[in-house]
């Protein structure tokens, strides 16, 4: 049979994660399903938004230090 995720042909008797070829493909499918249902995978993480642009912007605007 053929894996719906990676399109790899495999023996159904050799797979631990039918109808997928492997547990990895099963997780990929599960992730897609959850992502479509909740949109979690496409949501930006607010905790990770530290606005790194501010850092270089401040340095850019500050006058150069001269000795
Ligand atoms: Zn697969």
mmCIF file with all atom_site columns, N, CA and C and ligand atoms in Angstrom:
data_model
loop_
_atom_site.group_PDB
_atom_site.id
_atom_site.type_symbol
_atom_site.label_atom_id
_atom_site.label_alt_id
_atom_site.label_comp_id
_atom_site.label_asym_id
_atom_site.label_entity_id
_atom_site.label_seq_id
_atom_site.pdbx_PDB_ins_code
_atom_site.Cartn_x
_atom_site.Cartn_y
_atom_site.Cartn_z
_atom_site.occupancy
_atom_site.B_iso_or_equiv
_atom_site.pdbx_formal_charge
_atom_site.auth_seq_id
_atom_site.auth_comp_id
_atom_site.auth_asym_id
_atom_site.auth_atom_id
_atom_site.pdbx_PDB_model_num
ATOM   1   N  N   . UNK A 1 1  ? 0.837  -1.194 0.000  1.00 0.00 ? 1  UNK A N   1
ATOM   2   C  CA  . UNK A 1 1  ? 0.000  0.000  0.000  1.00 0.00 ? 1  UNK A CA  1
ATOM   3   C  C   . UNK A 1 1  ? 0.875  1.249  0.000  1.00 0.00 ? 1  UNK A C   1
ATOM   4   N  N   . UNK A 1 2  ? 0.261  2.412  -0.147 1.00 0.00 ? 2  UNK A N   1
ATOM   5   C  CA  . UNK A 1 2  ? 1.031  3.633  -0.301 1.00 0.00 ? 2  UNK A CA  1
ATOM   6   C  C   . UNK A 1 2  ? 0.711  4.593  0.844  1.00 0.00 ? 2  UNK A C   1
ATOM   7   N  N   . UNK A 1 3  ? 1.755  5.177  1.399  1.00 0.00 ? 3  UNK A N   1
ATOM   8   C  CA  . UNK A 1 3  ? 1.580  6.112  2.510  1.00 0.00 ? 3  UNK A CA  1
ATOM   9   C  C   . UNK A 1 3  ? 0.964  7.418  2.002  1.00 0.00 ? 3  UNK A C   1
ATOM   10  N  N   . UNK A 1 4  ? -0.111 7.888  2.618  1.00 0.00 ? 4  UNK A N   1
ATOM   11  C  CA  . UNK A 1 4  ? -0.771 9.118  2.175  1.00 0.00 ? 4  UNK A CA  1
ATOM   12  C  C   . UNK A 1 4  ? 0.050  10.368 2.472  1.00 0.00 ? 4  UNK A C   1
ATOM   13  N  N   . UNK A 1 5  ? 1.057  10.242 3.299  1.00 0.00 ? 5  UNK A N   1
ATOM   14  C  CA  . UNK A 1 5  ? 1.864  11.409 3.661  1.00 0.00 ? 5  UNK A CA  1
ATOM   15  C  C   . UNK A 1 5  ? 3.062  11.555 2.751  1.00 0.00 ? 5  UNK A C   1
ATOM   16  N  N   . UNK A 1 6  ? 3.890  10.530 2.686  1.00 0.00 ? 6  UNK A N   1
ATOM   17  C  CA  . UNK A 1 6  ? 5.126  10.640 1.908  1.00 0.00 ? 6  UNK A CA  1
ATOM   18  C  C   . UNK A 1 6  ? 5.046  9.875  0.596  1.00 0.00 ? 6  UNK A C   1
ATOM   19  N  N   . UNK A 1 7  ? 3.920  9.258  0.319  1.00 0.00 ? 7  UNK A N   1
ATOM   20  C  CA  . UNK A 1 7  ? 3.678  8.558  -0.941 1.00 0.00 ? 7  UNK A CA  1
ATOM   21  C  C   . UNK A 1 7  ? 4.592  7.359  -1.121 1.00 0.00 ? 7  UNK A C   1
ATOM   22  N  N   . UNK A 1 8  ? 5.229  6.933  -0.054 1.00 0.00 ? 8  UNK A N   1
ATOM   23  C  CA  . UNK A 1 8  ? 6.111  5.783  -0.139 1.00 0.00 ? 8  UNK A CA  1
ATOM   24  C  C   . UNK A 1 8  ? 5.299  4.504  -0.138 1.00 0.00 ? 8  UNK A C   1
ATOM   25  N  N   . UNK A 1 9  ? 5.679  3.586  -1.016 1.00 0.00 ? 9  UNK A N   1
ATOM   26  C  CA  . UNK A 1 9  ? 5.016  2.291  -1.018 1.00 0.00 ? 9  UNK A CA  1
ATOM   27  C  C   . UNK A 1 9  ? 5.640  1.399  0.040  1.00 0.00 ? 9  UNK A C   1
ATOM   28  N  N   . UNK A 1 10 ? 4.789  0.734  0.805  1.00 0.00 ? 10 UNK A N   1
ATOM   29  C  CA  . UNK A 1 10 ? 5.295  -0.115 1.872  1.00 0.00 ? 10 UNK A CA  1
ATOM   30  C  C   . UNK A 1 10 ? 4.350  -1.275 2.100  1.00 0.00 ? 10 UNK A C   1
ATOM   31  N  N   . UNK A 1 11 ? 4.828  -2.265 2.820  1.00 0.00 ? 11 UNK A N   1
ATOM   32  C  CA  . UNK A 1 11 ? 3.992  -3.408 3.148  1.00 0.00 ? 11 UNK A CA  1
ATOM   33  C  C   . UNK A 1 11 ? 3.190  -3.094 4.399  1.00 0.00 ? 11 UNK A C   1
ATOM   34  N  N   . UNK A 1 12 ? 1.900  -3.293 4.315  1.00 0.00 ? 12 UNK A N   1
ATOM   35  C  CA  . UNK A 1 12 ? 1.044  -2.972 5.462  1.00 0.00 ? 12 UNK A CA  1
ATOM   36  C  C   . UNK A 1 12 ? 1.427  -3.798 6.680  1.00 0.00 ? 12 UNK A C   1
ATOM   37  N  N   . UNK A 1 13 ? 1.979  -4.959 6.445  1.00 0.00 ? 13 UNK A N   1
ATOM   38  C  CA  . UNK A 1 13 ? 2.351  -5.834 7.567  1.00 0.00 ? 13 UNK A CA  1
ATOM   39  C  C   . UNK A 1 13 ? 3.625  -5.353 8.252  1.00 0.00 ? 13 UNK A C   1
ATOM   40  N  N   . UNK A 1 14 ? 4.348  -4.425 7.597  1.00 0.00 ? 14 UNK A N   1
ATOM   41  C  CA  . UNK A 1 14 ? 5.624  -3.982 8.160  1.00 0.00 ? 14 UNK A CA  1
ATOM   42  C  C   . UNK A 1 14 ? 5.513  -2.638 8.860  1.00 0.00 ? 14 UNK A C   1
ATOM   43  N  N   . UNK A 1 15 ? 4.318  -2.034 8.816  1.00 0.00 ? 15 UNK A N   1
ATOM   44  C  CA  . UNK A 1 15 ? 4.183  -0.716 9.416  1.00 0.00 ? 15 UNK A CA  1
ATOM   45  C  C   . UNK A 1 15 ? 3.526  -0.785 10.788 1.00 0.00 ? 15 UNK A C   1
ATOM   46  N  N   . UNK A 1 16 ? 4.091  -0.053 11.753 1.00 0.00 ? 16 UNK A N   1
ATOM   47  C  CA  . UNK A 1 16 ? 3.496  0.008  13.095 1.00 0.00 ? 16 UNK A CA  1
ATOM   48  C  C   . UNK A 1 16 ? 2.453  1.102  13.221 1.00 0.00 ? 16 UNK A C   1
ATOM   49  N  N   . UNK A 1 17 ? 2.208  1.835  12.130 1.00 0.00 ? 17 UNK A N   1
ATOM   50  C  CA  . UNK A 1 17 ? 1.369  3.035  12.244 1.00 0.00 ? 17 UNK A CA  1
ATOM   51  C  C   . UNK A 1 17 ? 0.432  3.155  11.048 1.00 0.00 ? 17 UNK A C   1
ATOM   52  N  N   . UNK A 1 18 ? -0.270 2.079  10.741 1.00 0.00 ? 18 UNK A N   1
ATOM   53  C  CA  . UNK A 1 18 ? -1.205 2.112  9.608  1.00 0.00 ? 18 UNK A CA  1
ATOM   54  C  C   . UNK A 1 18 ? -2.256 3.208  9.777  1.00 0.00 ? 18 UNK A C   1
ATOM   55  N  N   . UNK A 1 19 ? -2.689 3.847  8.704  1.00 0.00 ? 19 UNK A N   1
ATOM   56  C  CA  . UNK A 1 19 ? -2.356 3.527  7.309  1.00 0.00 ? 19 UNK A CA  1
ATOM   57  C  C   . UNK A 1 19 ? -1.114 4.240  6.821  1.00 0.00 ? 19 UNK A C   1
ATOM   58  N  N   . UNK A 1 20 ? -0.277 4.678  7.728  1.00 0.00 ? 20 UNK A N   1
ATOM   59  C  CA  . UNK A 1 20 ? 0.937  5.372  7.329  1.00 0.00 ? 20 UNK A CA  1
ATOM   60  C  C   . UNK A 1 20 ? 2.114  4.411  7.359  1.00 0.00 ? 20 UNK A C   1
ATOM   61  N  N   . UNK A 1 21 ? 3.201  4.807  6.695  1.00 0.00 ? 21 UNK A N   1
ATOM   62  C  CA  . UNK A 1 21 ? 4.346  3.906  6.578  1.00 0.00 ? 21 UNK A CA  1
ATOM   63  C  C   . UNK A 1 21 ? 5.139  3.874  7.863  1.00 0.00 ? 21 UNK A C   1
ATOM   64  N  N   . UNK A 1 22 ? 4.988  4.916  8.682  1.00 0.00 ? 22 UNK A N   1
ATOM   65  C  CA  . UNK A 1 22 ? 5.782  4.985  9.904  1.00 0.00 ? 22 UNK A CA  1
ATOM   66  C  C   . UNK A 1 22 ? 5.086  5.882  10.922 1.00 0.00 ? 22 UNK A C   1
ATOM   67  N  N   . UNK A 1 23 ? 5.568  5.802  12.169 1.00 0.00 ? 23 UNK A N   1
ATOM   68  C  CA  . UNK A 1 23 ? 4.987  6.643  13.216 1.00 0.00 ? 23 UNK A CA  1
ATOM   69  C  C   . UNK A 1 23 ? 5.221  8.114  12.900 1.00 0.00 ? 23 UNK A C   1
ATOM   70  N  N   . UNK A 1 24 ? 6.329  8.414  12.210 1.00 0.00 ? 24 UNK A N   1
ATOM   71  C  CA  . UNK A 1 24 ? 6.637  9.799  11.880 1.00 0.00 ? 24 UNK A CA  1
ATOM   72  C  C   . UNK A 1 24 ? 5.577  10.380 10.950 1.00 0.00 ? 24 UNK A C   1
ATOM   73  N  N   . UNK A 1 25 ? 5.202  9.606  9.933  1.00 0.00 ? 25 UNK A N   1
ATOM   74  C  CA  . UNK A 1 25 ? 4.186  10.088 9.010  1.00 0.00 ? 25 UNK A CA  1
ATOM   75  C  C   . UNK A 1 25 ? 2.841  10.213 9.718  1.00 0.00 ? 25 UNK A C   1
ATOM   76  N  N   . UNK A 1 26 ? 2.586  9.347  10.658 1.00 0.00 ? 26 UNK A N   1
ATOM   77  C  CA  . UNK A 1 26 ? 1.338  9.440  11.413 1.00 0.00 ? 26 UNK A CA  1
ATOM   78  C  C   . UNK A 1 26 ? 1.315  10.741 12.218 1.00 0.00 ? 26 UNK A C   1
ATOM   79  N  N   . UNK A 1 27 ? 2.453  11.107 12.781 1.00 0.00 ? 27 UNK A N   1
ATOM   80  C  CA  . UNK A 1 27 ? 2.521  12.343 13.562 1.00 0.00 ? 27 UNK A CA  1
ATOM   81  C  C   . UNK A 1 27 ? 2.374  13.564 12.664 1.00 0.00 ? 27 UNK A C   1
ATOM   82  N  N   . UNK A 1 28 ? 2.938  13.481 11.476 1.00 0.00 ? 28 UNK A N   1
ATOM   83  C  CA  . UNK A 1 28 ? 2.801  14.584 10.522 1.00 0.00 ? 28 UNK A CA  1
ATOM   84  C  C   . UNK A 1 28 ? 1.341  14.794 10.177 1.00 0.00 ? 28 UNK A C   1
ATOM   85  N  N   . UNK A 1 29 ? 0.638  13.674 9.934  1.00 0.00 ? 29 UNK A N   1
ATOM   86  C  CA  . UNK A 1 29 ? -0.781 13.774 9.608  1.00 0.00 ? 29 UNK A CA  1
ATOM   87  C  C   . UNK A 1 29 ? -1.562 14.330 10.787 1.00 0.00 ? 29 UNK A C   1
ATOM   88  N  N   . UNK A 1 30 ? -1.222 13.890 11.979 1.00 0.00 ? 30 UNK A N   1
ATOM   89  C  CA  . UNK A 1 30 ? -1.907 14.378 13.176 1.00 0.00 ? 30 UNK A CA  1
ATOM   90  C  C   . UNK A 1 30 ? -1.653 15.872 13.351 1.00 0.00 ? 30 UNK A C   1
ATOM   91  N  N   . UNK A 1 31 ? -0.420 16.289 13.103 1.00 0.00 ? 31 UNK A N   1
ATOM   92  C  CA  . UNK A 1 31 ? -0.082 17.702 13.227 1.00 0.00 ? 31 UNK A CA  1
ATOM   93  C  C   . UNK A 1 31 ? -0.855 18.550 12.239 1.00 0.00 ? 31 UNK A C   1
ATOM   94  N  N   . UNK A 1 32 ? -0.996 18.046 11.008 1.00 0.00 ? 32 UNK A N   1
ATOM   95  C  CA  . UNK A 1 32 ? -1.769 18.778 10.003 1.00 0.00 ? 32 UNK A CA  1
ATOM   96  C  C   . UNK A 1 32 ? -3.218 18.906 10.440 1.00 0.00 ? 32 UNK A C   1
ATOM   97  N  N   . UNK A 1 33 ? -3.732 17.809 10.973 1.00 0.00 ? 33 UNK A N   1
ATOM   98  C  CA  . UNK A 1 33 ? -5.144 17.793 11.371 1.00 0.00 ? 33 UNK A CA  1
ATOM   99  C  C   . UNK A 1 33 ? -5.372 18.779 12.504 1.00 0.00 ? 33 UNK A C   1
ATOM   100 N  N   . UNK A 1 34 ? -4.495 18.762 13.489 1.00 0.00 ? 34 UNK A N   1
ATOM   101 C  CA  . UNK A 1 34 ? -4.635 19.675 14.615 1.00 0.00 ? 34 UNK A CA  1
ATOM   102 C  C   . UNK A 1 34 ? -4.455 21.118 14.149 1.00 0.00 ? 34 UNK A C   1
ATOM   103 N  N   . UNK A 1 35 ? -3.515 21.315 13.240 1.00 0.00 ? 35 UNK A N   1
ATOM   104 C  CA  . UNK A 1 35 ? -3.261 22.660 12.744 1.00 0.00 ? 35 UNK A CA  1
ATOM   105 C  C   . UNK A 1 35 ? -4.465 23.224 12.017 1.00 0.00 ? 35 UNK A C   1
ATOM   106 N  N   . UNK A 1 36 ? -5.134 22.372 11.233 1.00 0.00 ? 36 UNK A N   1
ATOM   107 C  CA  . UNK A 1 36 ? -6.319 22.836 10.517 1.00 0.00 ? 36 UNK A CA  1
ATOM   108 C  C   . UNK A 1 36 ? -7.463 23.108 11.481 1.00 0.00 ? 36 UNK A C   1
ATOM   109 N  N   . UNK A 1 37 ? -7.555 22.292 12.517 1.00 0.00 ? 37 UNK A N   1
ATOM   110 C  CA  . UNK A 1 37 ? -8.685 22.399 13.423 1.00 0.00 ? 37 UNK A CA  1
ATOM   111 C  C   . UNK A 1 37 ? -8.545 23.587 14.364 1.00 0.00 ? 37 UNK A C   1
ATOM   112 N  N   . UNK A 1 38 ? -7.355 23.776 14.881 1.00 0.00 ? 38 UNK A N   1
ATOM   113 C  CA  . UNK A 1 38 ? -7.178 24.827 15.889 1.00 0.00 ? 38 UNK A CA  1
ATOM   114 C  C   . UNK A 1 38 ? -6.335 26.000 15.398 1.00 0.00 ? 38 UNK A C   1
ATOM   115 N  N   . UNK A 1 39 ? -5.603 25.791 14.316 1.00 0.00 ? 39 UNK A N   1
ATOM   116 C  CA  . UNK A 1 39 ? -4.755 26.855 13.813 1.00 0.00 ? 39 UNK A CA  1
ATOM   117 C  C   . UNK A 1 39 ? -3.580 27.153 14.725 1.00 0.00 ? 39 UNK A C   1
ATOM   118 N  N   . UNK A 1 40 ? -3.256 26.212 15.594 1.00 0.00 ? 40 UNK A N   1
ATOM   119 C  CA  . UNK A 1 40 ? -2.193 26.466 16.559 1.00 0.00 ? 40 UNK A CA  1
ATOM   120 C  C   . UNK A 1 40 ? -0.832 26.534 15.892 1.00 0.00 ? 40 UNK A C   1
ATOM   121 N  N   . UNK A 1 41 ? -0.646 25.715 14.869 1.00 0.00 ? 41 UNK A N   1
ATOM   122 C  CA  . UNK A 1 41 ? 0.678  25.622 14.269 1.00 0.00 ? 41 UNK A CA  1
ATOM   123 C  C   . UNK A 1 41 ? 1.021  26.866 13.464 1.00 0.00 ? 41 UNK A C   1
ATOM   124 N  N   . UNK A 1 42 ? 0.018  27.650 13.106 1.00 0.00 ? 42 UNK A N   1
ATOM   125 C  CA  . UNK A 1 42 ? 0.305  28.838 12.307 1.00 0.00 ? 42 UNK A CA  1
ATOM   126 C  C   . UNK A 1 42 ? 0.241  30.100 13.150 1.00 0.00 ? 42 UNK A C   1
ATOM   127 N  N   . UNK A 1 43 ? -0.162 29.955 14.426 1.00 0.00 ? 43 UNK A N   1
ATOM   128 C  CA  . UNK A 1 43 ? -0.244 31.124 15.290 1.00 0.00 ? 43 UNK A CA  1
ATOM   129 C  C   . UNK A 1 43 ? 1.149  31.519 15.781 1.00 0.00 ? 43 UNK A C   1
ATOM   130 N  N   . UNK A 1 44 ? 1.484  32.794 15.713 1.00 0.00 ? 44 UNK A N   1
ATOM   131 C  CA  . UNK A 1 44 ? 2.763  33.230 16.263 1.00 0.00 ? 44 UNK A CA  1
ATOM   132 C  C   . UNK A 1 44 ? 2.746  33.147 17.783 1.00 0.00 ? 44 UNK A C   1
ATOM   133 N  N   . UNK A 1 45 ? 3.887  32.790 18.343 1.00 0.00 ? 45 UNK A N   1
ATOM   134 C  CA  . UNK A 1 45 ? 3.961  32.656 19.794 1.00 0.00 ? 45 UNK A CA  1
ATOM   135 C  C   . UNK A 1 45 ? 4.240  34.017 20.426 1.00 0.00 ? 45 UNK A C   1
ATOM   136 N  N   . UNK A 1 46 ? 3.285  34.569 21.183 1.00 0.00 ? 46 UNK A N   1
ATOM   137 C  CA  . UNK A 1 46 ? 3.466  35.908 21.749 1.00 0.00 ? 46 UNK A CA  1
ATOM   138 C  C   . UNK A 1 46 ? 4.631  35.970 22.728 1.00 0.00 ? 46 UNK A C   1
ATOM   139 N  N   . UNK A 1 47 ? 4.936  34.836 23.345 1.00 0.00 ? 47 UNK A N   1
ATOM   140 C  CA  . UNK A 1 47 ? 6.036  34.821 24.307 1.00 0.00 ? 47 UNK A CA  1
ATOM   141 C  C   . UNK A 1 47 ? 7.382  34.939 23.606 1.00 0.00 ? 47 UNK A C   1
ATOM   142 N  N   . UNK A 1 48 ? 7.405  34.507 22.351 1.00 0.00 ? 48 UNK A N   1
ATOM   143 C  CA  . UNK A 1 48 ? 8.669  34.502 21.629 1.00 0.00 ? 48 UNK A CA  1
ATOM   144 C  C   . UNK A 1 48 ? 8.915  35.835 20.935 1.00 0.00 ? 48 UNK A C   1
ATOM   145 N  N   . UNK A 1 49 ? 7.916  36.714 20.978 1.00 0.00 ? 49 UNK A N   1
ATOM   146 C  CA  . UNK A 1 49 ? 8.062  37.997 20.287 1.00 0.00 ? 49 UNK A CA  1
ATOM   147 C  C   . UNK A 1 49 ? 8.767  39.000 21.192 1.00 0.00 ? 49 UNK A C   1
ATOM   148 N  N   . UNK A 1 50 ? 10.078 39.058 21.068 1.00 0.00 ? 50 UNK A N   1
ATOM   149 C  CA  . UNK A 1 50 ? 10.860 39.960 21.917 1.00 0.00 ? 50 UNK A CA  1
ATOM   150 C  C   . UNK A 1 50 ? 11.205 41.246 21.169 1.00 0.00 ? 50 UNK A C   1
ATOM   151 N  N   . UNK A 1 51 ? 10.674 41.382 19.961 1.00 0.00 ? 51 UNK A N   1
ATOM   152 C  CA  . UNK A 1 51 ? 10.957 42.545 19.123 1.00 0.00 ? 51 UNK A CA  1
ATOM   153 C  C   . UNK A 1 51 ? 12.460 42.831 19.045 1.00 0.00 ? 51 UNK A C   1
ATOM   154 N  N   . UNK A 1 52 ? 13.186 41.933 18.409 1.00 0.00 ? 52 UNK A N   1
ATOM   155 C  CA  . UNK A 1 52 ? 14.638 42.129 18.293 1.00 0.00 ? 52 UNK A CA  1
ATOM   156 C  C   . UNK A 1 52 ? 14.988 43.331 17.424 1.00 0.00 ? 52 UNK A C   1
ATOM   157 N  N   . UNK A 1 53 ? 14.010 43.807 16.638 1.00 0.00 ? 53 UNK A N   1
ATOM   158 C  CA  . UNK A 1 53 ? 14.279 44.959 15.779 1.00 0.00 ? 53 UNK A CA  1
ATOM   159 C  C   . UNK A 1 53 ? 14.595 46.197 16.614 1.00 0.00 ? 53 UNK A C   1
ATOM   160 N  N   . UNK A 1 54 ? 13.986 46.274 17.797 1.00 0.00 ? 54 UNK A N   1
ATOM   161 C  CA  . UNK A 1 54 ? 14.231 47.408 18.670 1.00 0.00 ? 54 UNK A CA  1
ATOM   162 C  C   . UNK A 1 54 ? 15.714 47.539 19.009 1.00 0.00 ? 54 UNK A C   1
ATOM   163 N  N   . UNK A 1 55 ? 16.341 46.403 19.149 1.00 0.00 ? 55 UNK A N   1
ATOM   164 C  CA  . UNK A 1 55 ? 17.732 46.414 19.597 1.00 0.00 ? 55 UNK A CA  1
ATOM   165 C  C   . UNK A 1 55 ? 18.624 47.142 18.598 1.00 0.00 ? 55 UNK A C   1
ATOM   166 N  N   . UNK A 1 56 ? 18.554 46.712 17.337 1.00 0.00 ? 56 UNK A N   1
ATOM   167 C  CA  . UNK A 1 56 ? 19.429 47.349 16.362 1.00 0.00 ? 56 UNK A CA  1
ATOM   168 C  C   . UNK A 1 56 ? 18.953 48.747 16.017 1.00 0.00 ? 56 UNK A C   1
ATOM   169 N  N   . UNK A 1 57 ? 17.629 48.981 16.178 1.00 0.00 ? 57 UNK A N   1
ATOM   170 C  CA  . UNK A 1 57 ? 17.106 50.310 15.872 1.00 0.00 ? 57 UNK A CA  1
ATOM   171 C  C   . UNK A 1 57 ? 17.669 51.331 16.853 1.00 0.00 ? 57 UNK A C   1
ATOM   172 N  N   . UNK A 1 58 ? 17.752 50.940 18.109 1.00 0.00 ? 58 UNK A N   1
ATOM   173 C  CA  . UNK A 1 58 ? 18.293 51.859 19.112 1.00 0.00 ? 58 UNK A CA  1
ATOM   174 C  C   . UNK A 1 58 ? 19.776 52.121 18.858 1.00 0.00 ? 58 UNK A C   1
ATOM   175 N  N   . UNK A 1 59 ? 20.475 51.074 18.513 1.00 0.00 ? 59 UNK A N   1
ATOM   176 C  CA  . UNK A 1 59 ? 21.901 51.243 18.231 1.00 0.00 ? 59 UNK A CA  1
ATOM   177 C  C   . UNK A 1 59 ? 22.101 52.132 17.006 1.00 0.00 ? 59 UNK A C   1
ATOM   178 N  N   . UNK A 1 60 ? 21.184 51.953 16.046 1.00 0.00 ? 60 UNK A N   1
ATOM   179 C  CA  . UNK A 1 60 ? 21.305 52.718 14.813 1.00 0.00 ? 60 UNK A CA  1
ATOM   180 C  C   . UNK A 1 60 ? 21.067 54.205 15.095 1.00 0.00 ? 60 UNK A C   1
ATOM   181 N  N   . UNK A 1 61 ? 20.126 54.501 16.011 1.00 0.00 ? 61 UNK A N   1
ATOM   182 C  CA  . UNK A 1 61 ? 19.760 55.881 16.279 1.00 0.00 ? 61 UNK A CA  1
ATOM   183 C  C   . UNK A 1 61 ? 20.706 56.565 17.283 1.00 0.00 ? 61 UNK A C   1
ATOM   184 N  N   . UNK A 1 62 ? 21.379 55.772 18.072 1.00 0.00 ? 62 UNK A N   1
ATOM   185 C  CA  . UNK A 1 62 ? 22.261 56.383 19.061 1.00 0.00 ? 62 UNK A CA  1
ATOM   186 C  C   . UNK A 1 62 ? 23.498 56.964 18.377 1.00 0.00 ? 62 UNK A C   1
ATOM   187 N  N   . UNK A 1 63 ? 23.976 58.080 18.851 1.00 0.00 ? 63 UNK A N   1
ATOM   188 C  CA  . UNK A 1 63 ? 25.165 58.695 18.229 1.00 0.00 ? 63 UNK A CA  1
ATOM   189 C  C   . UNK A 1 63 ? 26.383 57.826 18.457 1.00 0.00 ? 63 UNK A C   1
ATOM   190 N  N   . UNK A 1 64 ? 27.293 57.828 17.537 1.00 0.00 ? 64 UNK A N   1
ATOM   191 C  CA  . UNK A 1 64 ? 28.515 57.008 17.693 1.00 0.00 ? 64 UNK A CA  1
ATOM   192 C  C   . UNK A 1 64 ? 29.357 57.522 18.854 1.00 0.00 ? 64 UNK A C   1
ATOM   193 N  N   . UNK A 1 65 ? 29.891 56.577 19.572 1.00 0.00 ? 65 UNK A N   1
ATOM   194 C  CA  . UNK A 1 65 ? 30.708 56.950 20.721 1.00 0.00 ? 65 UNK A CA  1
ATOM   195 C  C   . UNK A 1 65 ? 32.125 57.266 20.262 1.00 0.00 ? 65 UNK A C   1
ATOM   196 N  N   . UNK A 1 66 ? 32.561 58.496 20.583 1.00 0.00 ? 66 UNK A N   1
ATOM   197 C  CA  . UNK A 1 66 ? 33.929 58.845 20.188 1.00 0.00 ? 66 UNK A CA  1
ATOM   198 C  C   . UNK A 1 66 ? 34.777 59.120 21.413 1.00 0.00 ? 66 UNK A C   1
ATOM   199 N  N   . UNK A 1 67 ? 35.966 58.675 21.396 1.00 0.00 ? 67 UNK A N   1
ATOM   200 C  CA  . UNK A 1 67 ? 36.846 58.908 22.542 1.00 0.00 ? 67 UNK A CA  1
ATOM   201 C  C   . UNK A 1 67 ? 37.533 60.259 22.398 1.00 0.00 ? 67 UNK A C   1
HETATM 202 ZN ZN1 . LIG B 2 .  ? 5.130  7.841  5.005  1.00 0.00 ? 1  LIG B ZN1 1
#
